[in-house]
CSV table of C-alpha atoms in Angstrom, one decimal:
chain,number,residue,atom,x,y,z
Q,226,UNK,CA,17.9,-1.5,-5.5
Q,227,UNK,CA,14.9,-2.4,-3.6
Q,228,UNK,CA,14.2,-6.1,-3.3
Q,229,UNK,CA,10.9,-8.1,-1.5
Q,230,UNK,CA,12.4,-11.7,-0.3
Q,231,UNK,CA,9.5,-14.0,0.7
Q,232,UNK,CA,11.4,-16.8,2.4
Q,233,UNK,CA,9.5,-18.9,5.4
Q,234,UNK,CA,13.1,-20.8,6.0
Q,235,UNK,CA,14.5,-17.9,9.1
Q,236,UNK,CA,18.3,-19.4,8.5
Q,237,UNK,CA,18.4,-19.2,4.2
Q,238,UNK,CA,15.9,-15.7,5.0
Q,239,UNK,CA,19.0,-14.3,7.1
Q,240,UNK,CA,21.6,-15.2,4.7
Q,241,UNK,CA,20.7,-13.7,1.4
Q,242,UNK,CA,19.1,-10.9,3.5
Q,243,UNK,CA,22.8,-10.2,4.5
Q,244,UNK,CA,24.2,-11.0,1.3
Q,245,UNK,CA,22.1,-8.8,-0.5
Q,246,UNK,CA,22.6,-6.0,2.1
Q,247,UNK,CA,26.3,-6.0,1.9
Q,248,UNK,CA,25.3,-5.2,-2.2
Q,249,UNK,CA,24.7,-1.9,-0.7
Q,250,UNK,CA,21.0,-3.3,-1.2
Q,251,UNK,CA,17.2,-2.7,0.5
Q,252,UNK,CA,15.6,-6.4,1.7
Q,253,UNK,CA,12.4,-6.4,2.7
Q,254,UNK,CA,11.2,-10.0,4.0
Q,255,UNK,CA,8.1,-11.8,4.2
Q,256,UNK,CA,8.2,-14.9,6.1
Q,257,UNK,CA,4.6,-16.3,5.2
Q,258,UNK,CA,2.1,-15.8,2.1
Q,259,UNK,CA,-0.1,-13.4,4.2
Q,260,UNK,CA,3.1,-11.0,5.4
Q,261,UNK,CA,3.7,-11.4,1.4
Q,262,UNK,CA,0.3,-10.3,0.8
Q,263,UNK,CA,0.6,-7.4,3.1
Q,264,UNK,CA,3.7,-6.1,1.6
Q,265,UNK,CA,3.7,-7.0,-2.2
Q,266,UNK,CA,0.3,-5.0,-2.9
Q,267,UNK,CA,1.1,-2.0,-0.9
Q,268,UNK,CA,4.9,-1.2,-1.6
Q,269,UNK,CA,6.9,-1.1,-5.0
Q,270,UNK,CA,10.3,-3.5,-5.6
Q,271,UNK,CA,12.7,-3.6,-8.1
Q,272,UNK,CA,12.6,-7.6,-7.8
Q,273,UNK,CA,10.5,-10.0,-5.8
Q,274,UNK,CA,12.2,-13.2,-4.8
Q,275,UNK,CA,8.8,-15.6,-4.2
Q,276,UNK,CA,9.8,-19.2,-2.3
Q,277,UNK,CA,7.0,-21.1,-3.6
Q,278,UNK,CA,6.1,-23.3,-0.4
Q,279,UNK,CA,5.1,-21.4,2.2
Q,280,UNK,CA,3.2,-22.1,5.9
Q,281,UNK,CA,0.0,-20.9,4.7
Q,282,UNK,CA,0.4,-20.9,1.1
Q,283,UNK,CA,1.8,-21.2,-2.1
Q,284,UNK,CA,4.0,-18.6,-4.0
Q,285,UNK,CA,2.6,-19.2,-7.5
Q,286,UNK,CA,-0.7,-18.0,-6.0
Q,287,UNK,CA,0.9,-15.1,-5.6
Q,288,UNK,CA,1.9,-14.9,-9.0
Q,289,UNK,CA,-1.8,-15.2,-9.9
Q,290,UNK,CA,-2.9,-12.9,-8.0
Q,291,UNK,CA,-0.3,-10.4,-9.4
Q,292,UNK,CA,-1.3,-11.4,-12.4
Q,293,UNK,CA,-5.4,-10.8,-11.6
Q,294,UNK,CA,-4.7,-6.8,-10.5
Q,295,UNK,CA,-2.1,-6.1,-13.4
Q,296,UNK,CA,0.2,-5.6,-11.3
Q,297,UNK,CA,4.1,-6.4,-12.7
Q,298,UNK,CA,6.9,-6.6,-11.2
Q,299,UNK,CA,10.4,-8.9,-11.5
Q,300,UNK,CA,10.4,-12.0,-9.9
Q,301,UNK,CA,12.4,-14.7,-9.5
Q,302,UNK,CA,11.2,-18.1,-8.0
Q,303,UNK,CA,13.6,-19.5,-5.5
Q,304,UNK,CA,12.2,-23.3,-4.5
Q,305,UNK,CA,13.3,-26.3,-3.5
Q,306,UNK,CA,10.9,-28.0,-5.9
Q,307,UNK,CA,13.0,-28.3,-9.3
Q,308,UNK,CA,9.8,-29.9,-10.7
Q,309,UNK,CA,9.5,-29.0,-14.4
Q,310,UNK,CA,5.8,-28.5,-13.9
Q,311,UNK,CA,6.4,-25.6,-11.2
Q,312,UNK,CA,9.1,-24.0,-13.7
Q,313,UNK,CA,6.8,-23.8,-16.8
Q,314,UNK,CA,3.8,-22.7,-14.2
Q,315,UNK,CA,6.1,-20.2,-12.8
Q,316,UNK,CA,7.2,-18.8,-15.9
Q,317,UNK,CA,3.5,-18.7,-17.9
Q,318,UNK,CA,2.5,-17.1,-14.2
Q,319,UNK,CA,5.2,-14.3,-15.6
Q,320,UNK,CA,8.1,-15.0,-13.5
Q,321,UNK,CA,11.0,-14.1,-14.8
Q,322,UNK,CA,13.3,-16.7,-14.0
Q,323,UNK,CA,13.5,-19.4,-11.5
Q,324,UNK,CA,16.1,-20.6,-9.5
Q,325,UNK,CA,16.4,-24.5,-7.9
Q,326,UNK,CA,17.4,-24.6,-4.2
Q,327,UNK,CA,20.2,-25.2,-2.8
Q,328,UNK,CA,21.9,-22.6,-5.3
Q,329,UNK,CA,25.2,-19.9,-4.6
Q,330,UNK,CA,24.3,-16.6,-3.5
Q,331,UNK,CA,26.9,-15.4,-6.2
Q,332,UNK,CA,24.4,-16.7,-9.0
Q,333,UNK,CA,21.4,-15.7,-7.4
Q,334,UNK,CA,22.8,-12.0,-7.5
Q,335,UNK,CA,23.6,-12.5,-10.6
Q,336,UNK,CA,20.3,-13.6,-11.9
Q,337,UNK,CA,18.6,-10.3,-9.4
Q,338,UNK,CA,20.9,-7.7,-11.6
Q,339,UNK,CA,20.3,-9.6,-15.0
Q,340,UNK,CA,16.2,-9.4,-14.3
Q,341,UNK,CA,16.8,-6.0,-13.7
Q,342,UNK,CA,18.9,-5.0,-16.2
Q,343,UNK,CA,16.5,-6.4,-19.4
Q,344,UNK,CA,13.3,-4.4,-17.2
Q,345,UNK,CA,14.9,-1.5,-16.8
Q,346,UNK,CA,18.4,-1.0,-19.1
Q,347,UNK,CA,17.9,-3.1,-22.1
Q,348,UNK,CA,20.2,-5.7,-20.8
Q,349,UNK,CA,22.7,-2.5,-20.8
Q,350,UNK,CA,25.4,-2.9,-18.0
Q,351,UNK,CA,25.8,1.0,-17.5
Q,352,UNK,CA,22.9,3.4,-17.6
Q,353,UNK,CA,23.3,6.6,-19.7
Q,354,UNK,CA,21.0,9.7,-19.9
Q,355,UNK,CA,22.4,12.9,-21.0
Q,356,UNK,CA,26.1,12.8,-20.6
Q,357,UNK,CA,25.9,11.5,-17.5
Q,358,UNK,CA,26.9,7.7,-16.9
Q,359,UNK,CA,26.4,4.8,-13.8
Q,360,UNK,CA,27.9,1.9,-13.5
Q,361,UNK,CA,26.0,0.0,-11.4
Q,362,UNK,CA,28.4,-3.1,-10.8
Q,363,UNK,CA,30.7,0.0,-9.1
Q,364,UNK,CA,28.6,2.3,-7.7
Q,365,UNK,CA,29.9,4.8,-9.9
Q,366,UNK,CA,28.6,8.4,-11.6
Q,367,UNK,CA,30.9,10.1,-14.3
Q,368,UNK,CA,29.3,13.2,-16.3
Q,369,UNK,CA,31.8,13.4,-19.5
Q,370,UNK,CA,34.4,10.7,-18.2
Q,371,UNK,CA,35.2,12.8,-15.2
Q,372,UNK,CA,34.1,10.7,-11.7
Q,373,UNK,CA,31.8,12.0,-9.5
Q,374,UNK,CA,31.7,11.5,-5.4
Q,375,UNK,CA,28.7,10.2,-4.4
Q,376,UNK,CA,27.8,9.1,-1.0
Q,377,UNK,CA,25.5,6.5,-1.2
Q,378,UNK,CA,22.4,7.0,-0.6
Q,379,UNK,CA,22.8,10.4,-3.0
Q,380,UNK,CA,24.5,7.4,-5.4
Q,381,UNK,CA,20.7,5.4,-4.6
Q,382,UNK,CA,18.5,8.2,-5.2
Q,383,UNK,CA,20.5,9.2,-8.6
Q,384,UNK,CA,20.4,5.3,-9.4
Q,385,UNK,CA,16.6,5.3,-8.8
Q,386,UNK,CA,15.3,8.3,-10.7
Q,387,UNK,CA,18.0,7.7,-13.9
Q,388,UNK,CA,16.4,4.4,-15.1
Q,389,UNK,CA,12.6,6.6,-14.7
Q,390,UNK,CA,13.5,9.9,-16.9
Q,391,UNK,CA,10.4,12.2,-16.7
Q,392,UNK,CA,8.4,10.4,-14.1
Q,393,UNK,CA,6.9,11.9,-11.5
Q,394,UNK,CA,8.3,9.9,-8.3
Q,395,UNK,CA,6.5,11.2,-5.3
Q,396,UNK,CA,8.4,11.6,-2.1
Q,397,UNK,CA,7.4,8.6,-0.2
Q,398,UNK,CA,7.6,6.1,-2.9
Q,399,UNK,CA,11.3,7.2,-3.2
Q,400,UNK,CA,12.0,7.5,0.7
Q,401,UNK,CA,10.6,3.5,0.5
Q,402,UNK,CA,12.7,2.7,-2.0
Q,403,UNK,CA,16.4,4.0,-0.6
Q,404,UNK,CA,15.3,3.6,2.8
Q,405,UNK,CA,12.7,0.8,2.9
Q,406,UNK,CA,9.0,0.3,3.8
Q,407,UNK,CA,9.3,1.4,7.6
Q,408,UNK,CA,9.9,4.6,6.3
Q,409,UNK,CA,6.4,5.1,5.4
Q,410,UNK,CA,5.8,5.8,9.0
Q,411,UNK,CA,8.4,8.8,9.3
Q,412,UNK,CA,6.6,12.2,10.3
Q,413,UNK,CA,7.9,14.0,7.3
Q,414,UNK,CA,10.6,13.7,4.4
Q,415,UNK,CA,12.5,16.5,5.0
Q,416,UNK,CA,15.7,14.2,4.5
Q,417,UNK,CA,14.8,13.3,1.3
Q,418,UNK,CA,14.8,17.1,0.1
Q,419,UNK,CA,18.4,17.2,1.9
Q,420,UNK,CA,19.7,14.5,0.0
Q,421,UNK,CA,18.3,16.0,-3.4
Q,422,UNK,CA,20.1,19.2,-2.7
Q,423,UNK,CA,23.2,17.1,-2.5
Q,424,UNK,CA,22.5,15.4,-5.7
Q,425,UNK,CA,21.3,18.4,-7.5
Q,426,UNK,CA,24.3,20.3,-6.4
Q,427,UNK,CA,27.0,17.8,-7.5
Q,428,UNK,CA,25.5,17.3,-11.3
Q,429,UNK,CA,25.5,21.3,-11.6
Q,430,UNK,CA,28.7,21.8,-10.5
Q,431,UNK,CA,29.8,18.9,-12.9
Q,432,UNK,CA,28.1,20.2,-15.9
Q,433,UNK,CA,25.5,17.7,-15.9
Q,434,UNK,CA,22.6,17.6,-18.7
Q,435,UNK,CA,20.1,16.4,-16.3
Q,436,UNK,CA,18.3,17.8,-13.4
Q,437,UNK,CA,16.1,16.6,-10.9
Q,438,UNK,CA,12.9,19.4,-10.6
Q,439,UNK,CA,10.7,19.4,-8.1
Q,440,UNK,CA,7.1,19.2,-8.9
Q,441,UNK,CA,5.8,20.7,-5.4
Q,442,UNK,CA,3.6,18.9,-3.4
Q,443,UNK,CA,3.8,16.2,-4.9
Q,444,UNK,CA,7.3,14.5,-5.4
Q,445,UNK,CA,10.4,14.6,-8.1
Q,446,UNK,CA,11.1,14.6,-11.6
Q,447,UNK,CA,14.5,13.9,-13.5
Q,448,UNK,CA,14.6,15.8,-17.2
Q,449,UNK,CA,17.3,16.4,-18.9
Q,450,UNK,CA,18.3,19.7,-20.2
């Protein structure tokens, strides 16, 4: 799971950066609305945590710009302004839920896997395609019932590509995603291929009904069979 945090505050920014990192998650930060800017339109997230007073700006602008190119993604506004008029702005901007500083990092995780379970699963706690099953809350795969060992960034890449069945995921926007924007910068992605292998080799020998192909040149497709 691959979250943007946009949090000027360099004390709460360090603490659910850690939080969410012990989740076994990837935390970008933005500490300001142009480092937000800079990151938001470039890189893809799985949910966007937008503080909406900022040192040179405001988060809901944000939203509207979001909202100007199209461009969707999960959010969750985490503010110390519990104004009702910033929560029905926030929410008609598209957020998907807001959340009043000060608040427990416990619900705020809570509300991060809810958001992305309605986007992505239906509001399903496991993800099934084919006979294979993950249980996110666990980190765990099963194909049939029967476990499979994972390590975890072969766990991450199998999480990612499940929940996109038949999309073409090109190597760098899943290097970003398991490994995080600075990746972008890496000379090649030979260790992505390396971890496939892994993940290819552990559903075949499992009897899995899904495979991840490779569309060459060009990135990563999971199908099932």
């Amino acid at each position: 799971m691959k979250l943007l945090l946009i949090e000027d505050d360099p004390d709460l920014r360090e603490v659910i950066q850690t939080s969410l990192q012990r989740e076994r998650c990837v935390v970008e930060v933005a500490r300001d609305y142009r480092e937000a800017v800079s990151k938001l339109f470039i890189y893809q997230y799985d949910c966007i945590l937008i503080d909406i007073m900022l040192p040179d700006g405001n988060g809901l602008d944000l939203l509207r710009e979001m909202q100007r190119r199209g461009i969707k993604h999960n959010v969750i506004i985490i503010s110390a302004r519990d104004a009702i008029e910033d929560k029905v702005e926030g929410l008609e901007l598209r957020a998907d839920d807001y959340l009043a500083k000060p608040f427990h990092l416990a619900e705020l995780k809570a509300r991060i896997r809810s958001v992305i379970r309605r986007s992505q699963q239906a509001g399903e706690c496991l993800i099934r395609l084919g006979n294979v099953e993950i249980d996110p809350a666990h980190f765990s795969v099963e194909v049939e019932g029967r476990a499979i060992e994972m390590l975890r960034k072969e766990y991450d890449i199998l999480a990612y590509l499940i929940v996109r069945p038949n999309r073409l995921i090109s190597k760098e926007t899943l290097a970003e995603s398991i490994w995080g924007d600075s990746i972008d910068q890496a000379d090649n992605f030979d260790f992505v291929y390396a971890q496939i292998k892994n993940v290819r080799k552990k559903l075949r020998e499992a009897g899995a009904s899904i495979e991840i192909k490779t569309v060459y040149g060009l990135g990563y497709k999971l199908v099932t069979l």
